[in-house]
XYZ file of C-alpha atoms in Angstrom:
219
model
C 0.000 0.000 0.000
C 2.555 2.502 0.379
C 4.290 1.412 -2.452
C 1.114 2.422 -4.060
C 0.461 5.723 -2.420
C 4.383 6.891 -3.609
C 3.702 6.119 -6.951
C 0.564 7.942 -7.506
C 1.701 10.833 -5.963
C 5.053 11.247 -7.899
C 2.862 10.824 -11.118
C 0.674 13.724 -9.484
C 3.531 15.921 -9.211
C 5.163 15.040 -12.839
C 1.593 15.907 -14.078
C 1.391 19.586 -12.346
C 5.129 20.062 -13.294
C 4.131 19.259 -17.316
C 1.265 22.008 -16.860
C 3.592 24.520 -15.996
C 6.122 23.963 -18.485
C 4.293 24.719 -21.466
C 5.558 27.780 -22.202
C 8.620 29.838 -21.318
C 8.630 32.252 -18.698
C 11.679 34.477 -18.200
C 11.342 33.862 -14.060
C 12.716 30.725 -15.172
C 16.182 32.725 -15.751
C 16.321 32.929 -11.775
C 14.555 29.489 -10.763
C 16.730 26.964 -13.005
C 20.282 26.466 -12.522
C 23.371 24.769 -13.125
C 21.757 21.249 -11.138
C 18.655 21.254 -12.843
C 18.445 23.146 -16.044
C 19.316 20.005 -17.835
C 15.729 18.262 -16.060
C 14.030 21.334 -17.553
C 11.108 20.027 -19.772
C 10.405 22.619 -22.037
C 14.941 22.728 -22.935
C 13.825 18.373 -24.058
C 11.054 19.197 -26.583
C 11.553 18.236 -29.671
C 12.533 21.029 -31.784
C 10.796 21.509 -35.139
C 12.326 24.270 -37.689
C 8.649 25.491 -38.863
C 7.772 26.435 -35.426
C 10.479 27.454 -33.409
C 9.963 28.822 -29.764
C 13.137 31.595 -29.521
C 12.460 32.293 -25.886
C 13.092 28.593 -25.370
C 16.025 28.462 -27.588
C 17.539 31.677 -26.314
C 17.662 30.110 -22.844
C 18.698 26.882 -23.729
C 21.863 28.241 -24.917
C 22.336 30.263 -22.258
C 21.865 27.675 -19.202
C 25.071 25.908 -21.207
C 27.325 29.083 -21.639
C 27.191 29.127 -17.827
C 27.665 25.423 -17.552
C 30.681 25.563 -19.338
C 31.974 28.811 -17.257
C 31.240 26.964 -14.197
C 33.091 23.912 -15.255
C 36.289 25.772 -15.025
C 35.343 28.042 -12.138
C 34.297 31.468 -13.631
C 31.498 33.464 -12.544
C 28.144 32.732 -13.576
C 26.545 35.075 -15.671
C 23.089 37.130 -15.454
C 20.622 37.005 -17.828
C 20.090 40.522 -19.215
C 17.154 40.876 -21.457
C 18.180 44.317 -23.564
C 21.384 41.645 -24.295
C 18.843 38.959 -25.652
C 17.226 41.349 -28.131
C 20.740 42.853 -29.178
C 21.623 39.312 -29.956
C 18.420 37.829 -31.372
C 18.030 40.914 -33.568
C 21.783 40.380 -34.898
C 21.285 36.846 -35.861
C 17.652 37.570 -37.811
C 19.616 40.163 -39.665
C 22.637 38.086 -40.576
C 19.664 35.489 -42.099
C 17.865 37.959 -43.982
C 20.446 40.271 -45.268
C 22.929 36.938 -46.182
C 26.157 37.859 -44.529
C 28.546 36.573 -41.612
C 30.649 39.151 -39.425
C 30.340 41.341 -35.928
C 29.882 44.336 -38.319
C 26.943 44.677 -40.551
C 27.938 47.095 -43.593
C 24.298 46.523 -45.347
C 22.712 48.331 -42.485
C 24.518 51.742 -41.111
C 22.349 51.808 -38.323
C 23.372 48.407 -37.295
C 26.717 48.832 -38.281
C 28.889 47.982 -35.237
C 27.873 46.004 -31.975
C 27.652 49.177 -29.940
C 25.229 50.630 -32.824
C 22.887 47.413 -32.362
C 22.937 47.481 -28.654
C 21.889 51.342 -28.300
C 18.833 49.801 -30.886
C 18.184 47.586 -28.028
C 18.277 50.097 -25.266
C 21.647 49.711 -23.918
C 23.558 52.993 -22.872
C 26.853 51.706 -21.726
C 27.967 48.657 -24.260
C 30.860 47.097 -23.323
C 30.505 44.334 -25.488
C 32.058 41.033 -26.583
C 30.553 39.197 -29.303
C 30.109 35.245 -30.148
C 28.198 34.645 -33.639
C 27.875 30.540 -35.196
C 26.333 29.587 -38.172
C 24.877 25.946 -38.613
C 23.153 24.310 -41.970
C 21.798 21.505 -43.272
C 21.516 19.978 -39.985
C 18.456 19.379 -38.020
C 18.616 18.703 -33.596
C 16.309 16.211 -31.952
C 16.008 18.752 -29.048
C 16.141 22.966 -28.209
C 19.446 21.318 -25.378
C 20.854 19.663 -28.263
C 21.116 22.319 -30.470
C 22.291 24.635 -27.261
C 24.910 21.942 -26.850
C 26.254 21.804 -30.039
C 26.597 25.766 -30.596
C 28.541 26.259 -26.757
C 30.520 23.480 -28.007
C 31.372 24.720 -30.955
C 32.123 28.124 -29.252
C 34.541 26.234 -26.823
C 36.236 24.369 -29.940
C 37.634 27.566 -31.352
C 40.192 29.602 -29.749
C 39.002 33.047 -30.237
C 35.307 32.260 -29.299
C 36.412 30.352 -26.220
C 38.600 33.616 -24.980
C 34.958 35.539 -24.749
C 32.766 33.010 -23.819
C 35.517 31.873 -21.000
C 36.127 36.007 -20.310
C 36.526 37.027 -16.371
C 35.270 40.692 -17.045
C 31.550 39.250 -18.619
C 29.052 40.026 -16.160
C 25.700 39.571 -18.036
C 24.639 37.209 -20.881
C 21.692 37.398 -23.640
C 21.798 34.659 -26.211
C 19.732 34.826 -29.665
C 19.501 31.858 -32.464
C 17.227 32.439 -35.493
C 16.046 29.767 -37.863
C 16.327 30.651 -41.708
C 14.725 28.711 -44.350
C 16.451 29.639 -47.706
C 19.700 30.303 -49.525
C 22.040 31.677 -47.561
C 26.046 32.589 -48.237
C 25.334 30.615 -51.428
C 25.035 27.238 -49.896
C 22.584 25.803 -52.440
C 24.090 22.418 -51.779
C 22.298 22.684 -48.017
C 19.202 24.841 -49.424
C 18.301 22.101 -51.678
C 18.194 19.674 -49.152
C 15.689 21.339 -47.779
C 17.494 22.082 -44.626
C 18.106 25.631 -43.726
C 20.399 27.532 -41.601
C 20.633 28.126 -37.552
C 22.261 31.507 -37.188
C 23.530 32.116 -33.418
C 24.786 35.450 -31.467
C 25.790 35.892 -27.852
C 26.175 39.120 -26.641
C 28.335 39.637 -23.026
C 28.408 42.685 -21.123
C 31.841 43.165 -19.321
C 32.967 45.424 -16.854
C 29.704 46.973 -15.682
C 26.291 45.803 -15.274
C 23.868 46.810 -18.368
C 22.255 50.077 -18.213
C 18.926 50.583 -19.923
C 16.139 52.446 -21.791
C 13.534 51.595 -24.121
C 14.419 48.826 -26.524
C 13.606 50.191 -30.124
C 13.909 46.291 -31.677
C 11.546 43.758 -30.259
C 12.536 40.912 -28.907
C 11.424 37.085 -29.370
C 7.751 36.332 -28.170
C-alpha cells in the first residue's frame, strides 16, 4: 500500500510540473540552474524548424554558456534581457540580409555592436561578441542544439577567450532559424534544410544600463 500511495503521488507531481512547463517564462532565468536546467522540460522538446519557440532556444543556450563557465570556475553570468534582443536581432539580420561578421555594412544603423545594442536600449555597451552559423543539420532537441553551438564556441580559440572572459558580467543569447539560400550554400538549401544563425552578446565590466528597446525581442 505505500508502495502504491508513492507512486501515484510522484505521477501527481510530474503531471502539475508538465502544466507549468508549457511555455517559457523568463522567471525561469532565476529558478533553473546549473543542477537542474538540464531536467528542464520545455529545454527536451523536440525542436521543429517550422515552429520554433526563440524564448526557449535563447535560454537553452544560455543555461550551457554558464555550464561551461562553471566547469572551469568562472562566474556565472546574469541574464540581461536588452542583451537577448541585441543578440536575437543580430542573428535575424545576418539570415535575412545573407552575410557573416560582428559588423553589418548593409545596415549603417546596425553597423557595429555598440550601434545594435543602443537599438536595443543599452547605454553603456561594453561588449564582446560570439556569432555561429549551422546548416543543413536538423537537432532532436532545443538542449541539443544549445549543446552543439557552446561546443562549438569552446572548440575555437578566439570564441572560447569571450565566452571563458573574467570581465563578462551579463549574458543574452539569440539563435534564429532561416529557411532559404544563404552565403550561397545551395548544396544545403536544396536539401531542404536551412540555416541556424547564433549570437551571444556579453556585457563586461559593468552591469547593463537601460532604456527603451527600439527592436523587439522574441515572443
Amino acid at each position: 500500500m505505500k508502495k502504491l500511495v508513492l507512486l501515484l503521488v510522484l505521477s501527481i507531481g510530474f503531471s502539475t510540473l508538465s502544466i507549468a512547463q508549457r511555455k517559457w517564462k523568463d522567471e525561469y532565468y532565476q529558478t533553473l540552474n546549473d543542477d537542474n536546467f538540464r531536467d528542464f522540460q520545455l529545454f527536451q522538446k523536440s525542436l521543429e524548424e517550422n515552429r520554433v519557440d526563440y524564448k526557449i532556444l535563447n535560454a537553452a543556450v544560455f543555461f550551457v554558456t554558464n555550464e561551461a563557465r562553471i566547469e572551469i570556475g568562472l562566474n556565472i553570468l546574469a541574464y540581461q534581457p536588452n542583451l537577448e534582443v541585441m543578440a536575437w536581432n543580430h542573428s535575424i539580420h545576418m539570415a535575412e540580409k545573407d552575410f557573416f561578421d560582428h559588423f553589418n555594412k548593409k545596415e549603417k544603423k546596425r553597423k557595429a555592436p555598440e550601434d545594435r545594442a543602443m537599438l536595443a536600449g543599452i547605454v553603456n555597451p561594453k561588449l564582446g561578441e560570439n556569432i555561429s552559423a549551422i546548416g543543413g543539420r536538423s537537432f532532436g532537441s532545443y538542449l541539443a542544439l544549445a549543446d552543439h553551438l557552446v561546443q562549438g564556441w569552446i572548440d575555437s580559440p578566439p570564441h572560447r577567450k569571450t565566452l571563458y572572459s573574467k570581465n563578462a558580467l551579463q549574458l543574452g543569447c539569440g539563435v534564429y532559424y532561416f529557411n532559404g539560400l544563404w552565403q550561397k550554400n545551395r548544396a544545403v538549401y536544396k536539401q531542404g534544410n536551412g540555416f541556424w544563425l547564433a549570437t551571444q552578446n556579453f556585457q563586461l565590466f559593468t552591469k547593463v544600463k537601460s532604456t527603451t528597446s527600439m527592436d523587439k525581442g522574441p515572443k
